[in-house]
Short mmCIF file of N, CA and C in Angstrom, two decimals:
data_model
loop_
_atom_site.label_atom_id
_atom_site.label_comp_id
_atom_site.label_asym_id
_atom_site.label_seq_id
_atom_site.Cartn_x
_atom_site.Cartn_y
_atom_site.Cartn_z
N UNK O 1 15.03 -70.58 -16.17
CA UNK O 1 16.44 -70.65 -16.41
C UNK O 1 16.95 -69.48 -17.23
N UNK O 2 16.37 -68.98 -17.94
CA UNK O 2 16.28 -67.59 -18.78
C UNK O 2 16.69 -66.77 -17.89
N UNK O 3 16.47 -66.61 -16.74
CA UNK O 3 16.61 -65.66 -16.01
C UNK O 3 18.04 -65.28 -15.63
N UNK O 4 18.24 -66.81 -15.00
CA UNK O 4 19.66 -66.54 -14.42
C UNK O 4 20.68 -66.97 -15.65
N UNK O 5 20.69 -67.20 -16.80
CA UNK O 5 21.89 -66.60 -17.78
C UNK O 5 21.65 -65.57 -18.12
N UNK O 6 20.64 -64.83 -17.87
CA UNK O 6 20.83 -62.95 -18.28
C UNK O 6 21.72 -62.49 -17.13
N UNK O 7 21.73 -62.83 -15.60
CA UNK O 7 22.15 -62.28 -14.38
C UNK O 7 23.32 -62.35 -14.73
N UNK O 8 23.86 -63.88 -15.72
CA UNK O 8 25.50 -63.49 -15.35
C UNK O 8 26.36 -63.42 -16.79
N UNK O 9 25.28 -62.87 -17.70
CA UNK O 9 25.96 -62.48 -18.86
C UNK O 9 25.79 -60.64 -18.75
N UNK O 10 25.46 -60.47 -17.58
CA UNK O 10 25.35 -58.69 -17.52
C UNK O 10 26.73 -57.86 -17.08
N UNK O 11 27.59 -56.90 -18.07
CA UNK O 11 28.79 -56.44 -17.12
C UNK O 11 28.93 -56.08 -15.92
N UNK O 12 29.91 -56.34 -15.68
CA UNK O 12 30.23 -56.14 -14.30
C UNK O 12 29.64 -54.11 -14.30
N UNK O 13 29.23 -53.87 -12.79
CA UNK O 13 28.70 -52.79 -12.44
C UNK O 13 30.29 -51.40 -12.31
N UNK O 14 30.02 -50.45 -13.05
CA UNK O 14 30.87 -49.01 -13.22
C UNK O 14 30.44 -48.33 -11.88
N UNK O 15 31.12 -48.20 -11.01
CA UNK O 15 30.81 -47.59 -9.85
C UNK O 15 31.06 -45.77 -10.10
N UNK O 16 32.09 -45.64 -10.50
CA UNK O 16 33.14 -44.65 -11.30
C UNK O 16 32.13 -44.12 -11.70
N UNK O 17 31.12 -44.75 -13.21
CA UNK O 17 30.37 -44.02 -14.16
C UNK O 17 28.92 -43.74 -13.27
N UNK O 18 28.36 -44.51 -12.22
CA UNK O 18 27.21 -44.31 -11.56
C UNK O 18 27.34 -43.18 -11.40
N UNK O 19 28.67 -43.12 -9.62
CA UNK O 19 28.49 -41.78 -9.39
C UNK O 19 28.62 -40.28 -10.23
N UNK O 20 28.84 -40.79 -11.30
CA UNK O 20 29.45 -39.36 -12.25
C UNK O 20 28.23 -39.09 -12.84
N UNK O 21 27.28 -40.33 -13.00
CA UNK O 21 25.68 -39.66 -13.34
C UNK O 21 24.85 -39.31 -12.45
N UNK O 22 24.89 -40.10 -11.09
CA UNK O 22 24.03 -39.20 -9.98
C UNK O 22 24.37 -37.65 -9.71
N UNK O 23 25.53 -37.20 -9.64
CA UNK O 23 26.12 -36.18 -9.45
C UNK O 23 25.86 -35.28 -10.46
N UNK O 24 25.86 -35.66 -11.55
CA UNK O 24 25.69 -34.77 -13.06
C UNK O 24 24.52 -34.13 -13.36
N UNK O 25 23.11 -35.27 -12.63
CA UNK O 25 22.36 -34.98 -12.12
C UNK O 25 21.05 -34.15 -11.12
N UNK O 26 22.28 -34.05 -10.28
CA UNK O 26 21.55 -33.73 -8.94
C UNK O 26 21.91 -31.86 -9.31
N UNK O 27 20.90 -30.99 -8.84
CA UNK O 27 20.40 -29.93 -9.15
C UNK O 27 21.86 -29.08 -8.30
N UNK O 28 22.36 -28.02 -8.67
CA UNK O 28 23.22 -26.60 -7.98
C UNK O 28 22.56 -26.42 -6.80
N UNK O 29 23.45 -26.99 -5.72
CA UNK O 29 22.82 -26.15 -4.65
C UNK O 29 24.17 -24.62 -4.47
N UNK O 30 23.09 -24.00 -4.16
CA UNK O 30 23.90 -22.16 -3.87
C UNK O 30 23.69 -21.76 -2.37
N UNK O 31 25.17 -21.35 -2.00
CA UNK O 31 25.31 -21.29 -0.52
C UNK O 31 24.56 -20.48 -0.21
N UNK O 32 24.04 -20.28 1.22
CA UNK O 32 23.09 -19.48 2.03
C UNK O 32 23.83 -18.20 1.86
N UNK O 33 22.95 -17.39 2.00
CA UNK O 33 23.85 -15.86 2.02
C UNK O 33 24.29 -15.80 3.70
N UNK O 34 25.72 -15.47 3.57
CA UNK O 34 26.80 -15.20 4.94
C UNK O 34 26.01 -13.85 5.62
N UNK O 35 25.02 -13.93 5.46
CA UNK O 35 24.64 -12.05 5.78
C UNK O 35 24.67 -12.41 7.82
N UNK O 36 24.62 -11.31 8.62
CA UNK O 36 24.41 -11.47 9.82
C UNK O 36 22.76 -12.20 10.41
N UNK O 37 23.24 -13.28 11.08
CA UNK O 37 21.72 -13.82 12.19
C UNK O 37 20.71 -12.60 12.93
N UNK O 38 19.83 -13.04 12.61
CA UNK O 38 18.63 -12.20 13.70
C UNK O 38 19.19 -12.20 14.89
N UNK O 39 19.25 -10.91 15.67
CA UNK O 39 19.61 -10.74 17.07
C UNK O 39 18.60 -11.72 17.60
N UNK O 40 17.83 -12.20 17.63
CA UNK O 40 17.05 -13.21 18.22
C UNK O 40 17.52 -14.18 18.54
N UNK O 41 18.38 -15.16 17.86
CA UNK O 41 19.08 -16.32 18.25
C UNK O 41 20.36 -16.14 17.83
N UNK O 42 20.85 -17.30 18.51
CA UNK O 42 22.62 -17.71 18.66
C UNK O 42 22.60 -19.01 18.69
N UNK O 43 23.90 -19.45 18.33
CA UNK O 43 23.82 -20.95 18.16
C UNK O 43 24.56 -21.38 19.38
N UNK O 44 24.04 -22.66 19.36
CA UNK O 44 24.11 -23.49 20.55
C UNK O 44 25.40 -24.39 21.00
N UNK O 45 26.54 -23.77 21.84
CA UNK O 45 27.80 -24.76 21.98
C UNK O 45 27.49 -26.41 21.47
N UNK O 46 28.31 -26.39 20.81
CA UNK O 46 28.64 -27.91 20.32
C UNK O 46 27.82 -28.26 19.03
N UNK O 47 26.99 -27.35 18.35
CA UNK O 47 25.95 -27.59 17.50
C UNK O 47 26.79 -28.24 16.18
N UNK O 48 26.34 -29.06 15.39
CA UNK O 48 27.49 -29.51 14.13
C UNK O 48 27.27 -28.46 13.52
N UNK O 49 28.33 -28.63 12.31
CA UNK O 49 28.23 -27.35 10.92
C UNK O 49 26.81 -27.98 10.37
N UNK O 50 26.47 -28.87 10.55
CA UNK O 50 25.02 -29.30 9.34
C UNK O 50 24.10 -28.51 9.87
N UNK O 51 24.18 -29.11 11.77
CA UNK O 51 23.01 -28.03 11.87
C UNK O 51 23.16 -26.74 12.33
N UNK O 52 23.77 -26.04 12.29
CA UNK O 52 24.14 -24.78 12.39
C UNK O 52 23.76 -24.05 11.23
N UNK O 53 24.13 -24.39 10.07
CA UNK O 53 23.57 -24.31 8.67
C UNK O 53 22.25 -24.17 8.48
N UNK O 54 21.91 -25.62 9.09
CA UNK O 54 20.31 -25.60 8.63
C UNK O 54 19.37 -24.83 9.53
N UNK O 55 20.12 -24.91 10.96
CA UNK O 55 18.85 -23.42 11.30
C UNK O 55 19.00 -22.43 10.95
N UNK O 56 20.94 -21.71 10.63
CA UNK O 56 20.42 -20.67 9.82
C UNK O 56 19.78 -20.54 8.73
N UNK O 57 19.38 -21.63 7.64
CA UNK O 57 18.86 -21.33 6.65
C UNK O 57 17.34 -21.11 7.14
N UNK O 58 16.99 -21.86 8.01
CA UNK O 58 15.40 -21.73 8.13
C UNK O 58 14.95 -20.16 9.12
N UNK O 59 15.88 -19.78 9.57
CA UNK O 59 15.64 -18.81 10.65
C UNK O 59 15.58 -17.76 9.95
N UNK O 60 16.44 -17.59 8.86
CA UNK O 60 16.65 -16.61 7.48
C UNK O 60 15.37 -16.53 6.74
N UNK O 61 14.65 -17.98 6.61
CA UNK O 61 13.57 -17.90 5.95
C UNK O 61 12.77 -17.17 6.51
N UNK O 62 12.52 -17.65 8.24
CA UNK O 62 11.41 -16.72 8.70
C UNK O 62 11.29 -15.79 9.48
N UNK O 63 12.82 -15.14 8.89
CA UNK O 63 12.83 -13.84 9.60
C UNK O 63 12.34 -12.74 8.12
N UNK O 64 12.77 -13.20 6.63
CA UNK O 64 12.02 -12.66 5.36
C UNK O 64 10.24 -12.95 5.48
N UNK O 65 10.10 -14.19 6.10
CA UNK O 65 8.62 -13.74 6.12
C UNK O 65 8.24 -12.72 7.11
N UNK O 66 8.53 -12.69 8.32
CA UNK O 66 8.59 -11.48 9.38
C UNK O 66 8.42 -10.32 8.63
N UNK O 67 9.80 -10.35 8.02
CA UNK O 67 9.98 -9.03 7.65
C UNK O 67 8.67 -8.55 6.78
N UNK O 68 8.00 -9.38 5.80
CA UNK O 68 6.91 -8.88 4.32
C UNK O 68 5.99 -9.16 5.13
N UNK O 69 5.59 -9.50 6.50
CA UNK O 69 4.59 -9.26 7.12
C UNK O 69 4.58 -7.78 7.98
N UNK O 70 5.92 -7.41 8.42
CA UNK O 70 5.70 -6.20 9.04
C UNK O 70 5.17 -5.35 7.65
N UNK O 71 5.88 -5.49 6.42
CA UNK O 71 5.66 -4.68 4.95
C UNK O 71 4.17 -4.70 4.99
N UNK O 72 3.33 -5.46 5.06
CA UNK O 72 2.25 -5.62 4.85
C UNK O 72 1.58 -4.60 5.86
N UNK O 73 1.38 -4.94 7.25
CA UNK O 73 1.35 -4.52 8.12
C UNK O 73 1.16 -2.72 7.90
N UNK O 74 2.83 -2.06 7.39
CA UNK O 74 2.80 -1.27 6.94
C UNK O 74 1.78 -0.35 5.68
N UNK O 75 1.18 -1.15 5.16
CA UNK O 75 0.00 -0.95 3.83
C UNK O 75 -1.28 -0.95 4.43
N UNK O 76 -1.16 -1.80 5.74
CA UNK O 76 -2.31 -1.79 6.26
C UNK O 76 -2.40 -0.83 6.92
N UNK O 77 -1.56 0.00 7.82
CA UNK O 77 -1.59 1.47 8.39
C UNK O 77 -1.76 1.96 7.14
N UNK O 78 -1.27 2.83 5.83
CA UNK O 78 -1.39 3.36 5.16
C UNK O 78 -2.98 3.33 4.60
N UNK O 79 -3.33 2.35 4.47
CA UNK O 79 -4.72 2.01 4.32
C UNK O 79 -5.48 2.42 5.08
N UNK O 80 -5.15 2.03 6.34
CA UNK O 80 -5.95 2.65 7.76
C UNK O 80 -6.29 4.35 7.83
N UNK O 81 -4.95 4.80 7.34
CA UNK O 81 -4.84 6.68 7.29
C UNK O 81 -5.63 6.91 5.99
N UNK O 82 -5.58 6.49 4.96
CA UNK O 82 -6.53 6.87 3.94
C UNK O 82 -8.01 6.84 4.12
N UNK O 83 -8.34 5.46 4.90
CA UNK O 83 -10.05 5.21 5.32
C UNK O 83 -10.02 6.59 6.29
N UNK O 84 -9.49 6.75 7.22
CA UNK O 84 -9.98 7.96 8.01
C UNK O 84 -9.56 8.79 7.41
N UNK O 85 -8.84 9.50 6.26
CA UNK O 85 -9.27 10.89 5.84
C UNK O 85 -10.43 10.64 4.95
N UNK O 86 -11.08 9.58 4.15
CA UNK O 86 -12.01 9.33 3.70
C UNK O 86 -13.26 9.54 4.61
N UNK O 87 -13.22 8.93 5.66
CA UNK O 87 -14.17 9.41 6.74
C UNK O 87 -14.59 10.58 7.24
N UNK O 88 -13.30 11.22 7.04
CA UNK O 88 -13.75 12.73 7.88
C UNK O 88 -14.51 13.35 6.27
N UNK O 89 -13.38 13.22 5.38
CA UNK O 89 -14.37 13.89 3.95
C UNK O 89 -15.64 13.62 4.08
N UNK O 90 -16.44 12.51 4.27
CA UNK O 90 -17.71 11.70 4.39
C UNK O 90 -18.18 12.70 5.31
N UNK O 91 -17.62 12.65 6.61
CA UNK O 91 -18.42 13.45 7.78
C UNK O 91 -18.68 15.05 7.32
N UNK O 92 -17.67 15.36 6.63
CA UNK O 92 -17.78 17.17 6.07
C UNK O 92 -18.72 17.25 5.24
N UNK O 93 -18.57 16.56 4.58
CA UNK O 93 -19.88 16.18 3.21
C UNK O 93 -21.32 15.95 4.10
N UNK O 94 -21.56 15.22 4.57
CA UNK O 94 -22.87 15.01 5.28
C UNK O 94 -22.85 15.69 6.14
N UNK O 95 -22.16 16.70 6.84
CA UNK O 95 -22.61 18.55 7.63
C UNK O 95 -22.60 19.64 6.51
N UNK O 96 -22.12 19.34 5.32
CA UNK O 96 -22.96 20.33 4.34
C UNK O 96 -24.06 20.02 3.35
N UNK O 97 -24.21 18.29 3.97
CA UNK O 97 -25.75 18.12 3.37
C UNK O 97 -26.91 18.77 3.81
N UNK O 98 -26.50 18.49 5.70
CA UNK O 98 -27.15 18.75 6.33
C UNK O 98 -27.35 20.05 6.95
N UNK O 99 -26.23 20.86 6.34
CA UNK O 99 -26.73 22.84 6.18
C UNK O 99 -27.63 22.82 5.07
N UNK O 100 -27.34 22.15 4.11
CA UNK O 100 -27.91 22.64 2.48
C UNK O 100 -29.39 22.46 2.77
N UNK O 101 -29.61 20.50 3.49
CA UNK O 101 -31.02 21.10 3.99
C UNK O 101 -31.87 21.73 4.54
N UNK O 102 -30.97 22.22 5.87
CA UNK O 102 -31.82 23.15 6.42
C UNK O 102 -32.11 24.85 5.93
N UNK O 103 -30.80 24.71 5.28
CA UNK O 103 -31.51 26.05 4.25
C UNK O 103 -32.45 26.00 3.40
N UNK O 104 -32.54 24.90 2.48
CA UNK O 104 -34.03 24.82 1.64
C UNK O 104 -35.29 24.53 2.72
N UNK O 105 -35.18 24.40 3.86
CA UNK O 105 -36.26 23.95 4.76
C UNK O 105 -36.70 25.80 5.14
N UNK O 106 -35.55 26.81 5.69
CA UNK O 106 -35.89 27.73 5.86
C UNK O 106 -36.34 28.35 4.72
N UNK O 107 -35.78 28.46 3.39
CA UNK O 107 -36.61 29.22 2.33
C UNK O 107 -37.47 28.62 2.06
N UNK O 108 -38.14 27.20 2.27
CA UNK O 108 -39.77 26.92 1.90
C UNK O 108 -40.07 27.48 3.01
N UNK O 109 -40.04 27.65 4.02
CA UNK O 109 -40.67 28.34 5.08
C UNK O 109 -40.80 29.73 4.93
N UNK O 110 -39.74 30.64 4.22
CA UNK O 110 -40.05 31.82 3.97
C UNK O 110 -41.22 32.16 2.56
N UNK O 111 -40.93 31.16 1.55
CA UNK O 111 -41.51 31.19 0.32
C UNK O 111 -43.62 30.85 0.69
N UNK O 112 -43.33 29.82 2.06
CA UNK O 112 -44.47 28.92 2.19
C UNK O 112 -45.52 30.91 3.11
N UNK O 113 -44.63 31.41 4.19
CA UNK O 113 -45.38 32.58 4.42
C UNK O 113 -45.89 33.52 3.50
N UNK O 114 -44.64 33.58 2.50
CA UNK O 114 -45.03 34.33 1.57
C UNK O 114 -46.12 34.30 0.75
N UNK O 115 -46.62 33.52 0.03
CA UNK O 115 -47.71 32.95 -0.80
C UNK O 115 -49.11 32.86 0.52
N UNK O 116 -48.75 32.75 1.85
CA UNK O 116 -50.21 32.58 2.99
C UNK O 116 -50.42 34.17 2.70
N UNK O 117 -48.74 35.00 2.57
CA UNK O 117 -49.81 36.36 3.15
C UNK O 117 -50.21 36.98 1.36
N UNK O 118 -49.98 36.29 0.48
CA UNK O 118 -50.21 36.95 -0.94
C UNK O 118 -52.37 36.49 -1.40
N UNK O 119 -51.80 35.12 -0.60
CA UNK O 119 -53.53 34.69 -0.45
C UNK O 119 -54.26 35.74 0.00
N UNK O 120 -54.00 35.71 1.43
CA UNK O 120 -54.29 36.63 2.26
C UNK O 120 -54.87 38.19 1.77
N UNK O 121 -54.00 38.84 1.37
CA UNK O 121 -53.93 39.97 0.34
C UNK O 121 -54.65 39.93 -0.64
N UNK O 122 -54.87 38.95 -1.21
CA UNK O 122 -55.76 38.92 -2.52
C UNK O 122 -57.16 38.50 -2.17
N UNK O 123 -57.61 37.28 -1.15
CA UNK O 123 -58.75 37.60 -0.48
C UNK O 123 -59.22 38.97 0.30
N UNK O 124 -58.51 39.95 0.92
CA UNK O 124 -58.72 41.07 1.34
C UNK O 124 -59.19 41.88 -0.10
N UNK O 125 -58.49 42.12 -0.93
CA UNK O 125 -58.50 42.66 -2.28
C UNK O 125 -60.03 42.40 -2.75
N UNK O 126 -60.13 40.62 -2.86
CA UNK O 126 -61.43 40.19 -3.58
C UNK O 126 -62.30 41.05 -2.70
N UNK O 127 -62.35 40.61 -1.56
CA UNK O 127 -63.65 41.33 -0.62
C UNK O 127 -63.92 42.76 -0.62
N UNK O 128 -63.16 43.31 -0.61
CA UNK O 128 -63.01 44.89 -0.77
C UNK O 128 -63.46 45.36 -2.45
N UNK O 129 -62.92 44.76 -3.42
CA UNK O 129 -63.82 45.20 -5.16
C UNK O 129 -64.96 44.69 -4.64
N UNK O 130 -65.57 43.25 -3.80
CA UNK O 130 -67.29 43.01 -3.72
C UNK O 130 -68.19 44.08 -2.78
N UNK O 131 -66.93 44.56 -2.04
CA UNK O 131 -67.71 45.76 -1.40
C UNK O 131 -68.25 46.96 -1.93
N UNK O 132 -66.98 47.11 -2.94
CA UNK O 132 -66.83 48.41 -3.73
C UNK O 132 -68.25 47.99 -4.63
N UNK O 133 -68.21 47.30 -5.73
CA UNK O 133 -69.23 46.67 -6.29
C UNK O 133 -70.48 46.83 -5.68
N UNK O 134 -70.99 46.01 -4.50
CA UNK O 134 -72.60 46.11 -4.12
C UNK O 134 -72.30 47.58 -3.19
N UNK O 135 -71.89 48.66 -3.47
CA UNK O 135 -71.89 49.68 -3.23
C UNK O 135 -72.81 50.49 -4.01
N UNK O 136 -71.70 50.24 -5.25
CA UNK O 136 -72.16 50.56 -6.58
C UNK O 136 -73.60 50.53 -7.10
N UNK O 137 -73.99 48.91 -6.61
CA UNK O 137 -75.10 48.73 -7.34
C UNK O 137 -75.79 49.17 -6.23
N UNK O 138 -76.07 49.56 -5.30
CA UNK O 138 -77.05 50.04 -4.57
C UNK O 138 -76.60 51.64 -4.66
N UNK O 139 -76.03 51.98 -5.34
CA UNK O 139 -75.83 53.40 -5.47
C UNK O 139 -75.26 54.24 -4.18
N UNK O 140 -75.14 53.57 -3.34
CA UNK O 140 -74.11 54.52 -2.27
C UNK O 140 -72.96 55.57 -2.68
N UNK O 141 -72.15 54.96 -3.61
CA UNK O 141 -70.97 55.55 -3.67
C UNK O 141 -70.99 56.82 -4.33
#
C-alpha cells in the first residue's frame, strides 16, 4: 500500500521543464560543410532533405578517406623513388667493390711473380758463390 500513496502524492509531470533538460543536454550538432559533391554521385529525384543530407555527409566522409589514401599512396611512390636510388647507390658500390678486388687480385699476382723470380735469383746467386767457392777450394780459379 506504500506504494501506491507515493504514486499519487508525486507532482504532476513538467513537460515544459523535461524538454528544456533533454535539449540542454543533447551535444551541438555543426552543419556539414556546403562544399561541392564528388563528381561521382548525384542525388536521386524525390530523395528527402534527411536523406540527401545523410549521404552527403557519409560520401564526404569517404571521399576524405579516398583522398589520405591517395596521400599515402603518394609517400609510397616517394618511398618507392628513394629505395631505387638507394639501389642503384648499392649496385655502384658493389662494381667498385668488385674493381677494388680485382685490383688487389692483380697486384698479388704481380707482387706473388715478383718474390718467384727474387727466389729464383737468389737460388741462381746461392749456386753460383757454391760454384765460385769449390772452385776455390780446389784451386782452379
Amino acid at each position: 500500500m506504500a506504494s501506491i500513496e507515493r504514486l499519487h502524492r508525486t507532482p504532476p509531470l513538467d513537460l515544459a521543464k523535461l524538454e528544456e533538460d533533454v535539449v540542454g543536454s543533447l551535444p551541438v550538432v555543426r552543419a556539414a560543410p556546403s562544399g561541392l559533391m564528388p563528381d561521382y554521385v548525384e542525388h536521386e529525384e524525390g530523395v528527402t532533405r534527411v536523406g540527401a543530407l545523410t549521404a552527403e555527409a557519409v560520401v564526404r566522409d569517404y571521399e576524405a578517406a579516398a583522398r589520405e589514401i591517395e596521400a599515402m599512396g603518394a609517400e609510397l611512390i616517394s618511398a618507392a623513388k628513394k629505395c631505387e636510388a638507394m639501389t642503384a647507390e648499392v649496385h655502384n658500390a658493389i662494381a667498385f667493390m668488385r674493381d677494388t678486388a680485382a685490383s688487389y687480385r692483380e697486384e698479388a699476382k704481380k707482387i706473388f711473380k715478383r718474390i718467384e723470380e727474387c727466389a729464383i735469383f737468389t737460388e741462381q746467386v746461392r749456386k753460383t758463390c757454391e760454384t765460385v767457392k769449390l772452385k776455390m777450394i780446389e784451386g782452379k780459379v
